[in-house]
Amino acid sequence: MTRIQIPRGTQDIMPGTVELWHYVEAKARELCRRFNYAEIRTPLFESTELFQRGVGETTDIVEKEMYSVANPRSNDALTLRPEGTAGVVRSYVENKLYGSPNQPTKLYYLGPMFRHERPQAGRYRQFVQFGAEAIGSSDPAIDAEVIGLAIRLYQELGLTGLSVELNSVGTVEDRARHREHLLAHLNGVRSELCEDCQSRIDRNPLRVLDCKNEKCKTLTKDAPSILDYLSEESAAHFEAVKDYLTALDIPYHVNPRLVRGLDYYTLTAFEIKMAEIGAVETLCGGGRYNGLVAELGGDDMPGIGFALSIERLLLALEKQGVQLPITGGIDCFVVVQTPEAKKGAFILVDQLRQAGVAAELDYLDRKMKAQLKQADRLSARFTAIIGESELANGTVVLKEMATGEQQEIKQDEFISVLAAKVQQAN
Ligand code: ATP
Ligand code: MG
């Protein structure tokens, strides 16, 4: 029989690695608590139309990357979520969070996203995004807070040498003014641009600047910068964001070509990059989306957010050789020396577990020596031995593996003694 394999672009996260995920996810949640962002959980699939409208028809995501299925009971199609913002904003509107006096609404999400991409290092078809959204404030300070939240996560995990690439893509009006000048430039080199870019010129010319093709990059090197077409108000917002970032000691680099793939971005756009992460160097992307909430049927509320994947974060940690402080191993392996002791040991293990101790015993009828080996494999901090003499005088021999120190403890005191030792060490 042929063996069925894992789908392309997905991964199993196995014991031994999943602990890294737990650590990073716990850190992200903990940081959100400190920054006062509350978790929101939205469905893994939504109406396809949500992403068409919320992410934008001319984006790579909507054009090429969505997993969609026809909804068998109605005419609308459903799509596995390729990103988090559209669902969060849909929920924000649906639950009328804009009507709450508690503003801005600060939310975070952590969960799988799905994109039909060409798999490579740091690029998967299912990946986990951590993202945050602050909806209901235009204050440039919150732009800096959102960027800061992502940066602090990376910093607290031990990454160094990150840079924030920053731009303002202006308002719809700013972009309209910029557009004719940009078009004039792009039309001048049209025939030499890649096929994708040629079609982008007519549909969303700013995105030509986002093309990863080296030839396109060179051809558009001197294209007019959006930053030269910002209104006074937009320019002031950009200046204030930079000022707040400096105040937080977060270095940034203004990159006027940074446009982000998504249509709904306004004003602040940013990416966080690492110097040398190989094929994929962007760790995090985000920006302002004033206009998205109204686009999805809510009051006209401004918003800003970011998204980063845990996969690229772990890849970055690996590249920089950062060891996360993961402590594995069980607390106590109960070794059974004679078959008569088995039932007592079985009860003891259950009692230990109830007392908060991670405990295990043998289930393969191993000899004592093999049981000790198993204890070793499980990195047990203690072993407890119950044998004939221990049974006779109601004691347990407790051994601390690191020191080799042994002590004989009365069975009725054993649970509390060990629980106390374990608690002390934790
Ligand atoms: P890229 O240009 O690398 O395709 P993107 O613009 O599509 O990125 P966003 O939609 O902004 O990325 O997603 C935000 C973050 O999510 C990225 O910076 C990256 O960390 C992560 N990410 C995006 N796509 C993938 C993927 N296929 N696999 C793993 N992580 C991803
Ligand atoms: Mg992409």
XYZ file of C-alpha atoms and ligand atoms in Angstrom:
458
model
C 0.000 0.000 0.000
C 1.384 3.449 -0.827
C 1.914 5.668 2.115
C 0.036 8.961 2.209
C 2.299 11.933 2.718
C 1.847 15.342 4.292
C 0.501 17.967 1.832
C 3.133 20.142 0.172
C 3.965 23.318 2.063
C 2.707 22.072 5.418
C 4.606 20.717 8.398
C 4.125 18.471 11.386
C 5.282 20.166 14.545
C 6.630 17.341 16.617
C 7.308 16.917 20.341
C 10.758 18.372 20.918
C 9.964 21.292 18.602
C 6.464 22.138 19.746
C 7.969 23.390 23.012
C 9.583 26.227 21.053
C 6.172 27.119 19.687
C 4.665 27.084 23.180
C 7.404 29.367 24.417
C 7.070 31.890 21.588
C 3.274 31.831 21.674
C 3.251 32.329 25.450
C 5.640 35.252 25.035
C 3.379 36.822 22.388
C 0.312 36.446 24.599
C 2.130 37.781 27.616
C 3.333 40.807 25.676
C -0.216 41.483 24.473
C -1.388 41.442 28.072
C 1.213 44.064 28.937
C 0.319 46.145 25.886
C -3.407 45.706 26.624
C -4.385 43.843 23.440
C -7.165 41.261 23.932
C -7.327 38.041 21.973
C -9.968 37.565 19.297
C -10.631 34.190 17.629
C -12.374 34.294 14.286
C -13.232 31.362 11.992
C -10.575 29.656 9.871
C -12.811 30.226 6.847
C -14.886 33.192 5.759
C -16.891 34.258 2.735
C -14.584 34.594 -0.247
C -16.045 38.028 -0.812
C -14.635 39.217 2.508
C -11.095 38.737 1.225
C -11.906 40.064 -2.244
C -13.125 43.273 -0.661
C -10.978 43.384 2.441
C -7.623 42.324 1.018
C -8.186 43.568 -2.517
C -8.761 42.085 -5.946
C -5.356 43.120 -7.277
C -3.251 41.529 -4.541
C -1.220 38.339 -4.950
C -3.253 36.825 -2.143
C -6.598 37.233 -3.879
C -5.282 36.743 -7.404
C -3.279 33.576 -6.855
C -3.073 32.329 -3.308
C -6.511 31.595 -1.890
C -7.931 28.158 -1.111
C -11.596 28.530 -1.956
C -14.459 26.097 -2.142
C -18.025 26.538 -3.306
C -20.426 26.575 -0.413
C -22.650 23.597 -1.291
C -25.816 25.097 0.191
C -25.743 28.569 -1.289
C -24.193 30.613 -4.042
C -21.380 32.177 -2.072
C -17.933 30.637 -1.937
C -15.867 30.107 1.193
C -12.123 30.652 1.555
C -9.611 29.417 4.112
C -8.327 32.618 5.657
C -5.081 33.803 4.037
C -4.564 36.577 6.617
C -6.139 37.852 9.804
C -7.084 41.492 9.391
C -10.145 41.028 7.165
C -11.731 38.562 9.599
C -10.953 40.719 12.619
C -12.461 43.800 10.977
C -15.490 41.794 9.813
C -16.022 40.690 13.397
C -15.409 44.209 14.736
C -18.157 45.493 12.448
C -20.506 42.571 13.046
C -20.182 42.881 16.812
C -20.461 46.690 16.635
C -17.280 47.174 18.612
C -17.060 50.684 17.126
C -20.031 51.588 19.334
C -18.157 50.770 22.540
C -16.866 53.702 24.607
C -13.752 51.637 25.208
C -11.568 52.914 22.353
C -9.296 52.265 20.610
C -10.234 48.605 20.235
C -6.986 46.667 20.640
C -7.090 43.045 19.487
C -4.634 40.285 18.726
C -4.899 36.905 17.027
C -2.706 33.839 16.845
C -3.518 31.006 14.497
C -3.089 29.291 11.147
C -3.409 31.016 7.763
C -3.523 29.346 4.352
C -2.010 30.489 1.076
C -1.376 28.588 -2.098
C 2.281 29.546 -2.536
C 5.363 27.924 -3.932
C 6.815 26.339 -0.794
C 10.364 27.246 0.254
C 12.218 28.097 3.454
C 10.022 30.447 5.474
C 7.153 30.141 3.007
C 4.462 27.556 3.645
C 0.913 26.838 2.545
C -0.223 26.659 6.134
C 1.548 28.951 8.556
C 0.777 30.539 11.903
C 0.406 34.275 12.158
C 0.505 36.391 15.256
C -1.034 39.766 14.549
C -2.379 42.796 16.373
C -4.890 45.433 15.345
C -5.681 48.800 16.973
C -8.918 50.187 15.585
C -10.455 53.573 16.350
C -7.527 55.957 16.684
C -5.540 58.028 14.182
C -2.958 58.998 16.782
C 0.529 58.445 15.304
C 1.563 57.246 18.766
C -0.485 54.100 18.235
C 1.326 53.466 14.952
C 4.543 53.464 16.969
C 2.963 51.297 19.676
C 1.941 48.655 17.126
C 5.389 48.602 15.516
C 6.863 48.549 19.021
C 4.805 45.511 20.039
C 6.277 43.449 17.202
C 9.785 44.735 17.863
C 9.590 44.021 21.599
C 8.507 40.451 20.878
C 11.581 39.878 18.713
C 13.856 41.647 21.183
C 12.581 39.793 24.234
C 13.133 36.505 22.442
C 16.738 37.523 21.819
C 16.852 38.559 18.156
C 19.215 41.342 17.233
C 20.008 43.399 14.150
C 16.424 43.989 13.084
C 15.474 46.967 11.015
C 12.123 48.642 10.582
C 11.498 49.671 7.007
C 9.057 52.566 7.102
C 7.017 54.421 4.533
C 3.839 56.381 4.142
C 1.641 55.447 1.229
C -0.523 58.503 1.889
C -4.259 58.814 1.672
C -6.399 57.940 -1.334
C -6.130 61.614 -2.416
C -2.326 61.664 -1.997
C -2.050 58.538 -4.110
C -4.297 60.003 -6.822
C -1.937 62.994 -7.138
C 1.112 60.746 -7.215
C -0.491 58.342 -9.644
C -0.287 60.386 -12.855
C 3.426 61.058 -12.344
C 4.089 57.441 -11.473
C 2.130 56.293 -14.529
C 4.123 58.598 -16.796
C 7.328 56.982 -15.535
C 6.024 53.418 -15.679
C 4.574 53.789 -19.157
C 8.015 54.894 -20.306
C 9.487 51.507 -19.354
C 6.320 49.424 -19.738
C 7.535 46.993 -22.382
C 10.622 46.058 -20.356
C 8.746 45.299 -17.117
C 7.717 41.778 -16.163
C 4.284 40.569 -17.219
C 2.836 40.956 -13.735
C 4.015 44.549 -13.535
C 2.609 45.386 -16.945
C -0.825 44.401 -15.728
C -0.263 46.149 -12.383
C 0.355 49.470 -14.174
C -3.262 49.690 -15.157
C -4.783 48.260 -12.040
C -2.620 49.292 -9.092
C 0.544 51.060 -10.280
C 2.008 51.560 -6.794
C 2.425 47.799 -6.577
C 4.955 47.831 -9.398
C 7.360 49.290 -6.822
C 6.781 46.176 -4.703
C 7.928 43.773 -7.451
C 10.716 41.445 -6.388
C 12.073 41.055 -9.926
C 15.555 42.634 -10.126
C 14.987 44.063 -13.595
C 11.758 45.755 -12.529
C 13.524 47.152 -9.473
C 16.221 48.754 -11.649
C 13.736 50.108 -14.173
C 11.726 51.817 -11.457
C 14.696 53.042 -9.437
C 13.946 56.682 -10.280
C 10.170 56.472 -10.235
C 8.546 59.423 -8.434
C 8.267 58.810 -4.690
C 4.898 58.855 -2.957
C 6.578 60.760 -0.134
C 6.833 63.821 -2.430
C 3.070 63.845 -2.878
C 1.871 63.634 0.718
C -0.534 66.337 1.905
C 0.596 68.478 4.815
C -1.510 66.404 7.173
C -0.180 63.068 5.882
C 3.383 64.333 6.056
C 2.838 65.511 9.640
C 1.494 62.093 10.583
C 4.563 60.420 9.085
C 6.908 62.798 10.915
C 5.119 62.125 14.200
C 5.371 58.338 13.754
C 9.118 58.660 13.160
C 9.414 60.896 16.177
C 7.623 58.406 18.434
C 9.757 55.530 17.157
C 12.883 57.501 17.941
C 11.474 58.210 21.398
C 11.088 54.442 21.906
C 14.639 53.897 20.713
C 13.425 51.854 17.759
C 15.660 52.441 14.736
C 13.917 52.708 11.380
C 14.870 53.241 7.802
C 12.597 55.179 5.429
C 11.982 53.137 2.303
C 9.791 55.022 -0.199
C 9.375 51.866 -2.301
C 7.739 49.925 0.467
C 4.088 49.598 -0.467
C 2.963 46.269 0.996
C 0.897 43.887 -1.048
C -2.478 44.814 0.344
C -4.804 47.371 -1.215
C -6.308 48.802 1.921
C -3.207 50.369 3.392
C -3.124 54.126 4.006
C -0.401 56.321 5.502
C 2.004 54.227 7.606
C 3.361 51.062 5.991
C 6.159 49.058 7.544
C 8.095 45.828 7.452
C 10.527 44.375 9.932
C 13.522 42.743 8.336
C 16.482 40.759 9.500
C 19.856 41.298 7.909
C 20.432 37.783 6.554
C 17.579 35.350 6.732
C 18.307 33.916 3.294
C 15.645 33.684 0.621
C 13.040 35.329 2.798
C 14.150 38.244 4.884
C 10.892 39.916 5.900
C 9.760 38.863 9.346
C 6.747 41.091 9.806
C 4.552 43.433 7.832
C 1.883 45.921 8.690
C 0.421 49.329 8.365
C -2.550 51.630 8.638
C -5.833 50.799 6.994
C -8.082 53.831 7.451
C -10.989 53.043 5.187
C -11.104 49.271 5.603
C -13.709 49.354 8.366
C -16.016 51.496 6.214
C -15.274 49.270 3.205
C -16.577 46.324 5.226
C -19.729 48.142 6.259
C -18.837 49.695 9.610
C -18.512 53.294 10.768
C -15.534 55.026 9.236
C -12.929 54.044 11.825
C -9.175 54.196 11.273
C -7.037 51.180 12.083
C -3.494 49.904 12.146
C -1.981 46.472 12.613
C 0.783 44.020 11.872
C 1.136 40.331 11.165
C 4.138 38.062 11.546
C 4.543 34.363 11.208
C 5.874 32.145 13.947
C 7.641 30.056 11.260
C 9.809 32.965 10.126
C 10.372 34.023 13.707
C 11.685 30.560 14.623
C 13.789 30.528 11.471
C 15.326 33.847 12.482
C 16.082 32.570 15.985
C 17.745 29.520 14.469
C 19.817 31.620 12.049
C 21.034 33.794 14.899
C 21.722 30.770 17.082
C 19.394 31.941 19.824
C 18.609 29.215 22.365
C 15.228 29.621 23.997
C 15.162 28.606 27.668
C 13.138 25.457 27.162
C 13.115 23.103 30.131
C 11.986 19.605 29.298
C 11.805 16.415 31.272
C 9.533 14.951 33.887
C 9.877 15.423 37.614
C 9.880 11.824 38.798
C 10.083 8.314 37.363
C 8.781 5.680 39.744
C 10.850 2.509 39.394
C 9.184 -0.792 40.308
C 11.655 -3.400 41.537
C 9.263 -6.315 42.067
C 5.922 -7.109 40.434
C 4.238 -6.902 43.852
C 5.114 -3.216 43.983
C 3.441 -2.401 40.651
C -0.024 -1.526 41.905
C 1.345 0.612 44.747
C 3.597 2.427 42.282
C 0.696 2.947 39.911
C -1.335 4.585 42.698
C 1.677 6.599 43.784
C 2.153 8.013 40.290
C -1.486 9.072 40.183
C -1.154 10.752 43.581
C 2.015 12.527 42.474
C 0.254 13.815 39.372
C -2.618 15.097 41.499
C -0.101 16.886 43.677
C 1.324 18.735 40.651
C 4.312 16.476 39.983
C 5.019 15.268 36.431
C 5.391 11.547 37.063
C 5.764 8.403 34.977
C 6.328 4.693 35.391
C 7.151 1.694 33.215
C 4.501 0.071 31.036
C 6.710 -2.415 29.195
C 7.671 -4.833 31.994
C 11.238 -3.557 31.908
C 13.908 -4.834 34.288
C 15.024 -2.326 36.887
C 18.118 -1.292 34.926
C 16.043 -0.629 31.804
C 13.552 1.359 33.872
C 16.383 3.591 35.080
C 17.464 4.035 31.479
C 13.925 5.050 30.560
C 13.954 7.539 33.441
C 17.103 8.939 31.911
C 15.550 9.202 28.450
C 12.685 11.167 29.936
C 15.197 13.437 31.720
C 13.571 12.659 35.044
C 14.884 14.924 37.788
C 14.141 12.296 40.433
C 13.628 8.566 40.506
C 11.662 6.851 43.226
C 12.373 3.182 43.790
C 9.888 0.797 45.339
C 11.155 -2.740 45.983
C 10.687 -5.616 48.374
C 12.312 -4.001 51.393
C 10.572 -0.695 50.714
C 7.259 -2.514 50.547
C 8.002 -4.296 53.814
C 8.854 -1.144 55.777
C 6.541 1.287 53.936
C 9.223 3.499 52.445
C 10.337 4.869 49.091
C 13.920 5.546 48.061
C 14.129 8.924 46.350
C 17.164 9.750 44.244
C 18.007 13.131 42.787
C 19.598 12.347 39.447
C 21.809 15.439 39.105
C 23.501 14.965 42.484
C 23.064 11.232 43.017
C 21.786 12.073 46.483
C 19.492 9.408 47.968
C 17.062 9.469 50.837
C 14.567 7.005 52.258
C 11.165 8.554 52.844
C 8.082 7.144 54.572
C 5.432 6.376 51.962
C 2.775 8.550 53.603
C 5.110 11.554 53.587
C 6.546 10.904 50.151
C 3.973 12.852 48.090
C 4.263 16.050 50.094
C 8.065 15.861 50.338
C 8.517 15.422 46.604
C 5.821 17.977 45.708
C 7.640 20.519 47.868
C 11.013 19.770 46.256
C 9.545 20.058 42.770
C 7.736 23.282 43.569
C 10.924 24.751 45.016
C 12.860 23.985 41.862
C 10.221 25.409 39.493
P 5.935 38.051 1.271
O 6.280 39.282 0.510
O 7.094 37.419 1.970
O 5.104 37.093 0.470
P 3.537 39.101 2.349
O 3.514 40.531 1.977
O 2.713 38.145 1.574
O 5.028 38.562 2.473
P 1.969 39.552 4.689
O 0.728 39.182 4.007
O 2.191 40.950 5.027
O 3.209 38.964 3.884
O 2.124 38.658 5.981
C 2.814 39.136 7.136
C 3.869 38.179 7.556
O 3.403 36.845 7.524
C 5.103 38.137 6.677
O 5.972 39.175 6.980
C 5.691 36.793 7.053
O 6.311 36.844 8.329
C 4.467 35.962 7.203
N 4.142 35.172 6.023
C 3.482 35.565 4.910
N 3.338 34.543 4.054
C 3.913 33.462 4.652
C 4.076 32.093 4.283
N 3.588 31.633 3.149
N 4.724 31.267 5.136
C 5.199 31.721 6.316
N 5.078 32.991 6.709
C 4.433 33.863 5.902
Mg 3.155 36.832 0.072
